[in-house]
XYZ file of C-alpha atoms in Angstrom:
395
model
C 5.077 35.027 -137.814
C 5.585 37.458 -140.730
C 6.622 36.106 -144.135
C 9.978 37.893 -143.843
C 10.713 36.367 -140.440
C 9.556 32.984 -141.658
C 12.043 33.031 -144.515
C 14.799 34.103 -142.132
C 13.890 31.222 -139.819
C 14.021 28.739 -142.690
C 17.400 30.082 -143.788
C 18.730 29.758 -140.229
C 17.401 26.228 -140.058
C 19.262 25.439 -143.251
C 22.491 26.724 -141.749
C 22.022 24.558 -138.671
C 21.312 21.424 -140.694
C 18.447 18.963 -140.613
C 19.836 15.785 -139.119
C 17.668 15.963 -136.054
C 14.508 16.549 -138.035
C 15.181 13.756 -140.487
C 15.880 11.315 -137.700
C 12.461 12.011 -136.269
C 10.534 11.528 -139.509
C 10.678 7.768 -139.981
C 7.500 5.775 -140.569
C 6.244 2.941 -138.407
C 7.397 0.496 -141.072
C 11.043 1.444 -140.560
C 11.418 -1.285 -137.952
C 10.892 -4.005 -140.567
C 14.137 -5.729 -141.638
C 15.415 -4.125 -144.848
C 19.134 -4.923 -144.821
C 18.756 -7.828 -147.241
C 16.312 -6.203 -149.657
C 17.459 -6.350 -153.262
C 18.505 -3.252 -155.218
C 15.932 -1.635 -157.506
C 16.193 0.627 -160.536
C 14.200 3.846 -160.926
C 14.155 5.734 -164.237
C 14.233 9.554 -164.125
C 13.173 11.357 -167.317
C 14.022 15.078 -167.671
C 15.201 17.561 -170.319
C 18.976 17.730 -170.118
C 19.432 20.653 -172.525
C 17.455 23.598 -173.880
C 15.069 26.101 -172.353
C 13.467 23.621 -169.923
C 16.733 22.209 -168.571
C 16.561 24.258 -165.369
C 13.197 22.671 -164.542
C 14.691 19.263 -165.228
C 17.570 20.056 -162.888
C 15.127 20.988 -160.111
C 13.264 17.715 -160.605
C 16.507 15.767 -160.414
C 17.554 17.658 -157.293
C 14.250 17.078 -155.504
C 14.274 13.328 -156.117
C 17.946 13.038 -155.204
C 17.394 14.963 -151.962
C 14.777 12.454 -150.806
C 17.218 9.615 -151.526
C 19.989 11.427 -149.645
C 17.715 11.824 -146.626
C 16.693 8.142 -146.698
C 19.993 6.292 -147.040
C 19.626 6.060 -150.860
C 16.681 3.688 -150.377
C 13.026 3.494 -151.378
C 10.828 1.096 -149.430
C 13.963 -0.288 -147.833
C 15.570 -1.172 -151.172
C 18.886 0.349 -152.315
C 18.164 2.504 -155.378
C 20.056 2.807 -158.639
C 18.763 6.010 -160.239
C 18.962 5.860 -164.033
C 18.508 9.090 -166.000
C 17.357 9.758 -169.562
C 16.929 12.922 -171.636
C 13.290 13.504 -172.624
C 14.257 16.020 -175.312
C 11.402 18.234 -176.475
C 9.232 15.996 -178.677
C 7.081 12.893 -178.343
C 9.682 10.964 -180.351
C 12.608 11.835 -178.072
C 10.486 11.183 -175.003
C 9.535 7.721 -176.255
C 13.184 6.925 -176.927
C 14.020 7.882 -173.337
C 11.280 5.645 -171.937
C 12.210 2.718 -174.190
C 15.826 2.932 -173.081
C 14.917 2.883 -169.394
C 12.458 0.019 -169.799
C 15.167 -2.079 -171.445
C 17.252 -1.612 -168.301
C 14.539 -3.149 -166.135
C 13.331 -0.173 -164.115
C 10.746 -0.797 -161.402
C 9.154 2.620 -161.948
C 9.572 5.848 -163.911
C 9.385 9.463 -162.781
C 9.974 13.020 -164.026
C 8.756 14.418 -167.401
C 8.624 18.204 -167.850
C 7.063 18.775 -171.276
C 3.328 18.096 -171.731
C 3.883 17.119 -175.365
C 6.336 14.464 -174.196
C 3.896 13.180 -171.572
C 1.127 12.781 -174.151
C 3.566 11.092 -176.524
C 4.764 8.455 -174.026
C 1.345 7.616 -172.609
C 0.711 4.491 -174.679
C 4.268 3.202 -174.207
C 3.978 3.442 -170.427
C 0.507 1.888 -170.299
C 1.535 -1.016 -172.534
C 4.698 -1.651 -170.527
C 2.655 -1.753 -167.277
C 5.361 0.139 -165.421
C 4.174 2.980 -163.165
C 5.178 6.535 -164.068
C 4.962 9.109 -161.297
C 5.072 12.333 -163.291
C 6.435 15.277 -161.346
C 5.582 18.133 -163.718
C 3.811 17.661 -167.073
C 0.103 17.072 -166.523
C -2.205 17.997 -169.423
C -5.914 17.488 -168.791
C -6.106 15.342 -171.937
C -4.276 12.580 -170.046
C -7.443 10.696 -169.075
C -8.282 7.049 -168.314
C -4.710 6.064 -167.476
C -3.879 3.202 -165.132
C -0.087 3.371 -164.811
C 0.460 7.151 -164.952
C 0.270 9.109 -161.689
C 1.200 12.750 -161.155
C 2.458 14.536 -158.038
C 2.214 17.990 -159.637
C -1.251 19.262 -160.726
C -3.557 19.363 -163.735
C -2.880 22.450 -165.833
C -6.413 23.796 -165.838
C -6.270 24.080 -162.026
C -3.809 26.978 -162.114
C -6.188 28.815 -164.457
C -9.167 27.988 -162.251
C -7.472 29.252 -159.093
C -6.599 32.589 -160.719
C -9.957 32.867 -162.467
C -11.791 32.808 -159.130
C -9.442 35.385 -157.667
C -9.417 37.840 -160.581
C -13.168 37.652 -161.080
C -13.547 39.458 -157.754
C -10.402 41.599 -157.862
C -10.660 43.138 -161.335
C -12.669 46.392 -161.619
C -15.992 46.184 -163.445
C -14.554 48.313 -166.240
C -11.316 46.326 -166.390
C -10.100 44.172 -169.258
C -7.678 41.231 -169.321
C -5.408 40.411 -172.271
C -4.694 36.665 -172.392
C -1.351 35.770 -173.988
C -0.251 32.134 -174.282
C 2.323 30.044 -176.161
C 0.741 27.768 -178.758
C 1.487 24.479 -177.010
C -0.289 21.460 -175.500
C -0.857 23.011 -172.064
C -2.141 26.504 -172.905
C -5.715 25.519 -173.832
C -6.021 23.811 -170.423
C -4.940 26.961 -168.593
C -7.278 29.201 -170.633
C -10.231 26.869 -170.197
C -9.776 26.706 -166.422
C -9.379 30.480 -166.191
C -12.504 31.222 -168.208
C -14.503 28.537 -166.418
C -14.036 30.200 -163.020
C -13.950 33.827 -164.166
C -17.113 33.443 -166.220
C -16.785 32.636 -169.910
C -19.296 35.322 -170.928
C -17.770 38.069 -168.765
C -16.908 40.990 -171.099
C -13.714 41.642 -169.141
C -12.126 38.524 -170.691
C -14.042 38.387 -173.978
C -11.144 39.277 -176.274
C -9.611 36.359 -178.222
C -6.492 34.713 -176.812
C -3.253 35.912 -178.393
C -1.112 32.857 -179.118
C 2.657 33.200 -179.490
C 5.530 30.985 -180.548
C 6.041 27.939 -178.336
C 9.808 27.966 -178.871
C 11.462 27.102 -175.523
C 14.485 29.196 -176.578
C 12.948 32.431 -177.924
C 14.904 35.390 -179.220
C 14.846 38.970 -177.958
C 12.028 40.015 -180.312
C 10.094 36.726 -180.565
C 7.029 38.044 -178.734
C 7.099 41.712 -179.725
C 4.474 41.619 -182.485
C 2.095 39.413 -180.507
C 2.397 41.616 -177.432
C 1.592 44.699 -179.502
C -1.469 42.917 -180.896
C -2.678 41.841 -177.443
C -2.257 45.341 -176.013
C -4.132 47.059 -178.845
C -7.349 47.297 -176.788
C -5.482 48.796 -173.825
C -6.089 46.071 -171.211
C -5.778 46.838 -167.512
C -4.102 43.464 -166.797
C -2.333 40.598 -168.581
C -2.870 36.878 -167.926
C -0.145 34.669 -169.393
C 1.471 31.223 -169.202
C 5.223 30.797 -169.741
C 8.067 29.002 -167.975
C 11.857 28.811 -167.986
C 13.799 30.786 -170.589
C 10.566 31.649 -172.421
C 9.177 33.283 -169.258
C 12.232 35.518 -168.967
C 12.067 36.719 -172.570
C 8.301 37.189 -172.543
C 8.259 39.360 -169.414
C 11.228 41.436 -170.579
C 9.507 42.141 -173.897
C 6.131 42.737 -172.215
C 7.598 45.265 -169.769
C 8.897 47.368 -172.656
C 5.254 48.139 -173.520
C 3.141 47.368 -170.427
C 3.730 48.184 -166.755
C 0.332 47.073 -165.410
C -0.618 43.997 -163.360
C 0.488 40.582 -164.603
C -1.090 37.305 -163.457
C -0.017 33.771 -164.325
C 0.385 30.201 -163.155
C 3.375 30.192 -160.821
C 5.785 28.745 -163.376
C 6.212 32.269 -164.769
C 8.324 33.348 -161.776
C 9.555 30.000 -160.476
C 13.200 29.089 -159.969
C 16.036 30.994 -161.605
C 13.572 33.032 -163.697
C 13.479 35.633 -160.896
C 17.237 36.027 -160.945
C 17.105 36.884 -164.641
C 14.065 39.180 -164.472
C 15.091 41.180 -161.383
C 13.029 44.420 -161.206
C 10.874 43.373 -164.163
C 9.246 40.707 -161.972
C 8.165 42.989 -159.128
C 4.455 42.831 -158.360
C 3.654 39.838 -160.582
C 1.041 37.650 -158.881
C 0.904 33.920 -159.512
C -1.059 30.868 -158.401
C 0.815 27.709 -157.478
C 0.470 24.586 -155.353
C 3.612 25.403 -153.364
C 5.533 28.220 -151.739
C 8.843 27.847 -149.968
C 7.312 30.120 -147.282
C 4.743 27.526 -146.174
C 4.964 27.048 -142.422
C 4.569 23.330 -141.806
C 6.980 20.753 -140.433
C 7.447 18.880 -143.694
C 8.313 22.080 -145.553
C 10.697 23.250 -142.846
C 12.572 19.952 -143.171
C 12.493 19.929 -146.970
C 13.244 23.610 -147.617
C 16.091 23.795 -145.140
C 17.700 20.589 -146.427
C 17.288 21.761 -150.036
C 18.873 25.144 -149.307
C 21.745 23.493 -147.475
C 22.485 21.048 -150.297
C 21.883 23.244 -153.359
C 22.256 26.812 -151.990
C 18.955 27.921 -153.573
C 15.302 28.102 -152.565
C 13.287 25.017 -153.610
C 10.745 25.268 -156.425
C 7.443 23.506 -157.014
C 9.281 21.301 -159.510
C 11.746 20.122 -156.860
C 8.951 19.680 -154.308
C 6.819 17.560 -156.664
C 9.811 15.351 -157.464
C 10.608 14.985 -153.755
C 6.989 13.884 -153.301
C 7.303 11.462 -156.234
C 10.136 9.778 -154.339
C 8.052 9.874 -151.168
C 5.037 8.116 -152.716
C 7.300 5.540 -154.352
C 8.955 4.926 -150.985
C 5.598 4.269 -149.355
C 4.218 2.177 -152.217
C 7.305 -0.020 -152.470
C 7.235 -0.525 -148.704
C 3.658 -1.773 -149.000
C 4.613 -4.469 -151.520
C 6.408 -6.439 -148.829
C 9.974 -6.868 -150.009
C 9.928 -8.325 -153.529
C 8.212 -5.664 -155.644
C 7.363 -5.791 -159.308
C 5.968 -2.849 -161.320
C 2.370 -4.064 -161.184
C 2.486 -4.488 -157.389
C 3.940 -0.993 -156.970
C 1.217 0.443 -159.177
C -1.517 -1.158 -157.083
C 0.168 -0.010 -153.883
C 0.195 3.600 -155.097
C -3.570 3.540 -154.815
C -3.380 2.488 -151.152
C -1.024 5.053 -149.663
C -3.668 7.610 -148.626
C -2.696 11.081 -147.466
C 0.795 12.440 -148.156
C 2.486 14.662 -145.568
C 4.099 16.976 -148.094
C 5.990 20.292 -148.023
C 2.986 21.764 -149.899
C 0.631 20.579 -147.108
C -1.424 17.402 -146.819
C -2.675 16.006 -150.134
C -3.855 12.738 -151.616
C -4.362 11.176 -155.036
C -7.841 11.591 -156.507
C -9.520 9.167 -158.915
C -7.683 10.541 -162.012
C -4.368 9.866 -160.182
C -3.536 13.545 -159.615
C -3.306 15.479 -156.329
C -6.237 16.953 -154.485
C -4.417 19.924 -152.985
C -4.399 23.574 -151.999
C -3.455 26.400 -154.349
C -1.789 29.584 -153.103
C -1.504 33.191 -154.274
C 2.042 34.571 -154.384
C 3.480 37.974 -155.260
C 7.008 38.849 -156.336
C 8.479 41.200 -153.745
C 11.956 42.394 -152.893
C 13.649 40.430 -150.097
C 16.853 42.326 -149.386
C 18.813 42.274 -152.635
C 16.848 39.442 -154.250
C 13.351 38.928 -155.656
C 11.124 36.437 -153.858
C 7.712 34.826 -154.407
C 5.985 35.849 -151.175
C 2.977 33.845 -150.013
C -0.117 36.079 -149.851
C -2.992 33.710 -149.077
C -4.721 30.444 -149.915
C -6.860 30.506 -153.064
C -8.648 27.171 -153.311
C -8.518 23.409 -152.846
C -8.713 21.703 -156.240
C -8.265 18.264 -157.714
């Protein structure tokens, strides 16, 4: 089936509804009596304002969709979903976690900003309450016991694109690397150079680092872009998301019309609506595409479109999966879960039948999963991230 026809089929499925599919997706533990199971509290941490709010909204929507499709229960227990604003610093993130812990949550989920994730690490580990992170995942987050992630590790997006571009770029080509000066950028650059070949002259120029402001102005990146383009590169490799992605690409396109490559966050979600023609042809690597043709994605994508009237993002998918792994782990605890039991059960759930395809947790508590190449193309009157091919299995 062509990608265009596949999207049309998914849209039609959304219009028809998903009741029949959902009814057929129960696990073999559903027959266990759950009517008398006690309510549980889950804490959801996301940015509720600023340039990363749209990502936070997607994470909230993905988790809420799983609850809607499962009678507002996880592991048979009625769920009270408590939310907290992570802000944009380690201090605000810690305040959010502290507030949720005081309310007696069984588990935590969410977290968009890598700086916040690093800042709350010790608080989560000391509290011995599992956190299933659904976005932020810096590689520096090592040797954790209570922090799991359903997203990725940031260097993997760089690695996937590094392998691809190493073979695609002409021998006389040159890549300008432009990154915000934040916690995650060094991970992306390291992964990219590792797979491309650190000594390859095509990527030998120093990285141009820009402001990490999540709410940049209309000229924030202009000087840095001019500096990066001084050696007349044939392609640009960058790493931005949300509002920053929109402003960066708009300012880049004023001076450079060549190929642009990036981790998929650059063109994910409502960024495409804002960029319009400026996004055409951008190629990205990501662990998810709404075009993926598997049963779990057909169920998820159609239900998401029906409820929210938009195409699901990787952020929503990872949060949906965070709810899914919590559902399975809580079910394994046997009816009276505590945080430590849930954490141990997370290590026993095995393979996850996800919209992204089958994956499982590896030893560092992150997914071993496939990465895909996508390209922004015109789909009628809108821009769409079209699945091109599979790049690698990483994790």
